[in-house]
mmCIF file of C-alpha atoms in Angstrom:
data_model
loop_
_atom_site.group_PDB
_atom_site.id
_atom_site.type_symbol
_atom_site.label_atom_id
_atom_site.label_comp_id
_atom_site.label_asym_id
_atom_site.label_seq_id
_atom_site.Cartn_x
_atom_site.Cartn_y
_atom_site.Cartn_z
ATOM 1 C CA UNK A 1 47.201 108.764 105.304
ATOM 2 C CA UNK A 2 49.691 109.900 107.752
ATOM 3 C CA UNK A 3 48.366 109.963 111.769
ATOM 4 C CA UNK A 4 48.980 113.176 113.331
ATOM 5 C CA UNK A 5 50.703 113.254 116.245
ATOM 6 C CA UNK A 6 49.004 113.133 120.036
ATOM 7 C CA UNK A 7 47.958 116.237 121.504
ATOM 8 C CA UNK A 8 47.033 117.534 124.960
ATOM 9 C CA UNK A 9 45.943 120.937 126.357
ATOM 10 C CA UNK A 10 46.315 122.625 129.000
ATOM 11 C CA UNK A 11 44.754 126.503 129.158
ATOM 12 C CA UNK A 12 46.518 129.509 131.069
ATOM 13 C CA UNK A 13 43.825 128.961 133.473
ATOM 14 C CA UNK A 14 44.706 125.270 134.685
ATOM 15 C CA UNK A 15 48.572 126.495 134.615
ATOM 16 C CA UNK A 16 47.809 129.188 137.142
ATOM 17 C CA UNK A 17 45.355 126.990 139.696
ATOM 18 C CA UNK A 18 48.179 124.401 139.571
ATOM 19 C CA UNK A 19 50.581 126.867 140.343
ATOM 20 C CA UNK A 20 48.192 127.960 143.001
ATOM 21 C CA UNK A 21 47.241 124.828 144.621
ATOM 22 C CA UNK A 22 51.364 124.466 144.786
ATOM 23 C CA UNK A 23 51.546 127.714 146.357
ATOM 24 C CA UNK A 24 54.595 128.260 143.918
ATOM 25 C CA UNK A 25 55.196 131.112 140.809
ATOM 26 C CA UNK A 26 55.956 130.352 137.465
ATOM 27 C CA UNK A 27 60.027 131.918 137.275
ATOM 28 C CA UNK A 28 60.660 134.634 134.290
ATOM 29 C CA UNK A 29 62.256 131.032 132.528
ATOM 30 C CA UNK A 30 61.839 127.236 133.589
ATOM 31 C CA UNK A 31 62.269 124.033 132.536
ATOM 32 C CA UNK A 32 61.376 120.950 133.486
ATOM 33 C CA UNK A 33 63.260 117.766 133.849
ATOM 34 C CA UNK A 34 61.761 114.600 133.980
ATOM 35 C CA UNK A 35 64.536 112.167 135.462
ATOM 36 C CA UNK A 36 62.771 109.083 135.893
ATOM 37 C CA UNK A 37 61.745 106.048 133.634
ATOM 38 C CA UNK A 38 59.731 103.412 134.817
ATOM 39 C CA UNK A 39 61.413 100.408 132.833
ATOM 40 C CA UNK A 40 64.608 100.646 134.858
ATOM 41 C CA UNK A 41 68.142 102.229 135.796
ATOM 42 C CA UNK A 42 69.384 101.565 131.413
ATOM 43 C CA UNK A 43 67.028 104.431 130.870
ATOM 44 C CA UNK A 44 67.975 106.867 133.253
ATOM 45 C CA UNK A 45 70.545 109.619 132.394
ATOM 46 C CA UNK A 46 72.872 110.102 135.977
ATOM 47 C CA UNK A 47 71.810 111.940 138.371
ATOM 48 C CA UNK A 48 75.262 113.715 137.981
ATOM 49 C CA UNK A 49 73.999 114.997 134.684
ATOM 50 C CA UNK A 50 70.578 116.119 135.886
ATOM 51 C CA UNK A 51 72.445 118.704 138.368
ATOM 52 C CA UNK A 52 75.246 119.589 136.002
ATOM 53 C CA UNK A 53 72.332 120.628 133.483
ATOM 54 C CA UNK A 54 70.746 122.234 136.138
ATOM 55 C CA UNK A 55 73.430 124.321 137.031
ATOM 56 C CA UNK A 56 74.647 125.545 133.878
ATOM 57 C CA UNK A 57 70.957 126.425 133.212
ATOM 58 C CA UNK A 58 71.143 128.571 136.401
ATOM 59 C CA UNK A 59 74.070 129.846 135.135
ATOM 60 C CA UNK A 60 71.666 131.248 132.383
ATOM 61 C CA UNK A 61 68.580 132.409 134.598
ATOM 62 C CA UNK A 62 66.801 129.346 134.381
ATOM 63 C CA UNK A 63 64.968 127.428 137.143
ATOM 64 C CA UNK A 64 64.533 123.748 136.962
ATOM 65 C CA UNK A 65 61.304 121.728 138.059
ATOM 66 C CA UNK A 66 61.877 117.905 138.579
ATOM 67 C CA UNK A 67 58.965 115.851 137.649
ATOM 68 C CA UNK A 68 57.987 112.335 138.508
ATOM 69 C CA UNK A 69 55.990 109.792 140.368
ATOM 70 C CA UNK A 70 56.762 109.082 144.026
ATOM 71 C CA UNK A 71 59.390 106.318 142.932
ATOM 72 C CA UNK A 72 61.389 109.013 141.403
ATOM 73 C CA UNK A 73 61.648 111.154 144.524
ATOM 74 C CA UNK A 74 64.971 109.712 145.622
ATOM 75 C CA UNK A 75 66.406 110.431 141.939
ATOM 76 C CA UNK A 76 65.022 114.220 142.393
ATOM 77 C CA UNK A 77 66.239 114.296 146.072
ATOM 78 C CA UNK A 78 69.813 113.395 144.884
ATOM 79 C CA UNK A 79 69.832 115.794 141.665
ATOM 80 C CA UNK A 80 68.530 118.982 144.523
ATOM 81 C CA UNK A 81 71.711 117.450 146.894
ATOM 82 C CA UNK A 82 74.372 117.437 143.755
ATOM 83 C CA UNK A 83 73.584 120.667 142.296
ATOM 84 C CA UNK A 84 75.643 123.615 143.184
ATOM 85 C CA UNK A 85 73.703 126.341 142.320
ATOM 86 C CA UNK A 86 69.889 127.848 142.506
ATOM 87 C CA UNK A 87 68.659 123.752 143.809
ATOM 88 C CA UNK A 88 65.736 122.884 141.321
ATOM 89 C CA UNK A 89 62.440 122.477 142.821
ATOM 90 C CA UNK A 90 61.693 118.360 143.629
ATOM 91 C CA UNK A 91 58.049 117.524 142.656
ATOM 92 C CA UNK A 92 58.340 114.190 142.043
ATOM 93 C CA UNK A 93 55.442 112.359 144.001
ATOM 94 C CA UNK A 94 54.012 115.949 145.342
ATOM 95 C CA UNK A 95 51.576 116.074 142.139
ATOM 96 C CA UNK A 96 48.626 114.792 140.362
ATOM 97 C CA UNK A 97 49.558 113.884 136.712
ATOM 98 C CA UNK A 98 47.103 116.222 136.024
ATOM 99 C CA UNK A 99 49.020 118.922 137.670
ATOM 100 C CA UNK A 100 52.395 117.384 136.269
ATOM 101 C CA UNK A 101 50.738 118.105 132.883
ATOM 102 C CA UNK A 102 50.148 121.725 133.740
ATOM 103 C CA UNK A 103 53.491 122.158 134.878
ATOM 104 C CA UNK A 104 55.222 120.553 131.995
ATOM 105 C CA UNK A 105 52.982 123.201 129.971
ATOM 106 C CA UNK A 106 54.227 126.289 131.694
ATOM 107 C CA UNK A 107 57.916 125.131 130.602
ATOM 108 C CA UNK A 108 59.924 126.709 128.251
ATOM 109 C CA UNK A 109 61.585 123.124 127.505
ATOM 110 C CA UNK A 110 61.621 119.968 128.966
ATOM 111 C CA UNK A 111 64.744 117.166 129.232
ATOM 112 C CA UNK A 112 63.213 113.678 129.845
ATOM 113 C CA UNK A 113 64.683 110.125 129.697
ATOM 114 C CA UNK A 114 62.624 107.517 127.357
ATOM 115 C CA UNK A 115 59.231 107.636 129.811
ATOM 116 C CA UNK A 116 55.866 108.799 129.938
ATOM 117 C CA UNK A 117 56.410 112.348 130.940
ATOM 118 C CA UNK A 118 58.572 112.383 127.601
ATOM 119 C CA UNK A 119 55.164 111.664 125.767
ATOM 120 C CA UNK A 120 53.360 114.113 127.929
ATOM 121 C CA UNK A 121 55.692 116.928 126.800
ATOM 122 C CA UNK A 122 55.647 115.815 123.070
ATOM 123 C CA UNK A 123 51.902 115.927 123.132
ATOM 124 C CA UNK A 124 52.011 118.890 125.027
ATOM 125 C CA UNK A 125 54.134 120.620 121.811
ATOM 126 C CA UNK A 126 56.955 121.657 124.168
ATOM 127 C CA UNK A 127 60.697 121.967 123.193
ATOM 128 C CA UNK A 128 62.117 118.635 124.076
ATOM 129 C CA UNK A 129 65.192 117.488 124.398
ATOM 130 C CA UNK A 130 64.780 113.338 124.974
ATOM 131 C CA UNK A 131 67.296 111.073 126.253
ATOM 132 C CA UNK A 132 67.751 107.329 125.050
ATOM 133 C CA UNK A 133 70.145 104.831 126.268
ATOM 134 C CA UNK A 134 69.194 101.030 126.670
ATOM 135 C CA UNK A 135 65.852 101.882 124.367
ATOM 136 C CA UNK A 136 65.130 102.890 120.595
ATOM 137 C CA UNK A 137 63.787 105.996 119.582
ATOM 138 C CA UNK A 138 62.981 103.773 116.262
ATOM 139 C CA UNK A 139 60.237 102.037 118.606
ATOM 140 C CA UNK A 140 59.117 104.942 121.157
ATOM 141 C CA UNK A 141 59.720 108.116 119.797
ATOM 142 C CA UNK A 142 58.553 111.746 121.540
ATOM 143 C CA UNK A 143 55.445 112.158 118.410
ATOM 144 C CA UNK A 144 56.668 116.053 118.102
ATOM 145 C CA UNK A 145 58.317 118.150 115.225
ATOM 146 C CA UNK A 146 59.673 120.479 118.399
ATOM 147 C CA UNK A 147 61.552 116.842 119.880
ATOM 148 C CA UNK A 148 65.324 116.509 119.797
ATOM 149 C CA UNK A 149 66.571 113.256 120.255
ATOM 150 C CA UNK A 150 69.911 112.468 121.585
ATOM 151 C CA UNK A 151 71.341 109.211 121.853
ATOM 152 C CA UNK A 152 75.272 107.636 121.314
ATOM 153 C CA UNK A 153 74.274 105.019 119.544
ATOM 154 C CA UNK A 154 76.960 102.807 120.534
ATOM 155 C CA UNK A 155 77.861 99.116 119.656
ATOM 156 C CA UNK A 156 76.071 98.175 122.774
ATOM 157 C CA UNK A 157 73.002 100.360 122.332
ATOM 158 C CA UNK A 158 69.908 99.774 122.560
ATOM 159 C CA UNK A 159 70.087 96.664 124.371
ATOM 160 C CA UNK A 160 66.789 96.937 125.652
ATOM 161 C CA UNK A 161 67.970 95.580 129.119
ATOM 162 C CA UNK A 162 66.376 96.940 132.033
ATOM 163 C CA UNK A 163 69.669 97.557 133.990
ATOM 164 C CA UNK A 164 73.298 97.397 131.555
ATOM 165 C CA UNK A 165 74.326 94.190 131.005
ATOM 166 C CA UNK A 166 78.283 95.133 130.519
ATOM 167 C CA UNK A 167 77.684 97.141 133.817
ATOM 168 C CA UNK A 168 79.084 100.161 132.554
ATOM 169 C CA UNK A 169 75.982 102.241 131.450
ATOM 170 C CA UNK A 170 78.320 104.286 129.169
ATOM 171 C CA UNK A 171 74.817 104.726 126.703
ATOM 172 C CA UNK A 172 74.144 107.099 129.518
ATOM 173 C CA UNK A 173 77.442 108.274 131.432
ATOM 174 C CA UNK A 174 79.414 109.250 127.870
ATOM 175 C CA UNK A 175 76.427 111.700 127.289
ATOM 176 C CA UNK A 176 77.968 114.723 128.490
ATOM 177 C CA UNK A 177 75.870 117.692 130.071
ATOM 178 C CA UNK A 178 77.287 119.925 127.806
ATOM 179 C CA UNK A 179 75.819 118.188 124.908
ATOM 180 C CA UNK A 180 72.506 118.266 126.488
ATOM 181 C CA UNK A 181 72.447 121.594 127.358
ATOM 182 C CA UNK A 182 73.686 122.875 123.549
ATOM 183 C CA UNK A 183 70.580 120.906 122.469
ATOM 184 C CA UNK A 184 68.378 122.753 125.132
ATOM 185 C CA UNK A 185 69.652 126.082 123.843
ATOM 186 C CA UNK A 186 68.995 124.888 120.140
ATOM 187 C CA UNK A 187 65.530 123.655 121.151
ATOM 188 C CA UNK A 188 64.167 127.009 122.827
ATOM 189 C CA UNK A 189 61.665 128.092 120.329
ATOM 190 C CA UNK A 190 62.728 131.836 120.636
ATOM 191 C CA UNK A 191 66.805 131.274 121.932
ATOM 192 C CA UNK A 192 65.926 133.166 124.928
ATOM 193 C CA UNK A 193 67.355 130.335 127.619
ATOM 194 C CA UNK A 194 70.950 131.190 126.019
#
C-alpha cells in the first residue's frame, strides 16, 4: 500500500507567539523563500533570482520572508541588498526551526532550492514552488500534491556535484525569474498573489 506523505502542524496559536516572540505581523500576503541548501552552491538558485522574484512579488503586494540557518545569512543579506523594491525580511539564523516551521506555515507559498526547508513546507501542505539544479527530484522530491517542481533538465543536469563541474551553473542561471514567479502565481491555492 501506498505511504502517505509526511505531515507537520502548526496551530494559529504557535503562528501568532512566533510572530510575537519576533515582534513582527503577518502582511495581508507573504511568502517565504528558502534560499539556502546545505549540500552546496549546484543547488542554490542566484541570489539575482531570489531578489528579482522578490520584486516582482512586491510588484503584486506580496512580502517576502527569507528563511535559513545562520550559514545562509550572507545569501539572505545579498538577496535584501539586490532587491529594488519593498527589501524582504532576512531571518536566516534569527530563528529556531521550530519558529522557521511556524513561519513557513503562515505563508501563502513558499520557493525553496532542493533542502530541508523544501521538506518542511511540503509536509507543512503549503504551495511550493521547488527548485532543482545539480540534484534529482526522482531521488528527493517535496512529498506534496500542492509541490511544483521546476527544473531545465539539461544535458548536464543532475550532476549531483556539490559545486558545477563545467563552471557555468546554467541548471540554475537559465532558470529565469519569470518562470518562477508564473509557477508561484499558478501554485496560490486561491490566485490571490496575481
Amino acid at each position: 500500500r501506498p505511504v502517505e506523505n509526511p505531515r507537520l502542524t502548526s496551530t494559529g496559536e504557535q503562528q501568532a507567539a512566533t510572530l510575537g516572540a519576533l515582534g513582527i505581523e503577518r502582511p495581508p500576503r507573504v511568502a517565504a523563500f528558502c534560499p539556502g541548501a546545505e549540500y552546496g552552491p549546484a543547488k542554490r538558485w542566484p541570489a539575482r533570482h531570489f531578489a528579482a522574484l522578490a520584486d516582482a512579488l512586491a510588484e503584486r503586494g506580496c512580502a517576502v520572508w527569507l528563511l535559513g540557518s545562520p550559514k545562509d545569512r550572507p545569501i539572505g543579506d545579498e538577496i535584501v541588498r539586490l532587491a529594488r523594491h519593498a527589501k524582504p525580511r532576512n531571518f536566516c539564523g534569527e530563528t529556531a526551526l521550530a519558529q522557521a516551521i511556524d513561519l513557513i506555515a503562515a505563508t501563502d507559498f513558499v520557493v525553496c532550492n532542493d533542502s530541508g526547508l523544501m521538506h518542511v513546507a511540503a509536509a507543512l501542505d503549503r504551495p511550493l514552488v521547488a527548485i532543482y539544479g545539480s540534484s534529482s527530484p526522482g531521488f528527493t522530491p517535496p512529498l506534496s500534491d500542492r509541490a511544483t517542481i521546476l527544473s531545465l533538465n539539461l544535458d548536464c543536469s543532475p550532476c549531483f556535484k556539490r559545486e558545477c563541474p563545467l563552471g557555468h551553473l546554467d541548471c540554475l542561471n537559465k532558470l529565469e525569474p519569470q518562470r518562477v514567479l508564473d509557477a508561484c502565481l499558478a501554485a496560490c491555492a486561491d490566485g490571490d498573489a496575481s
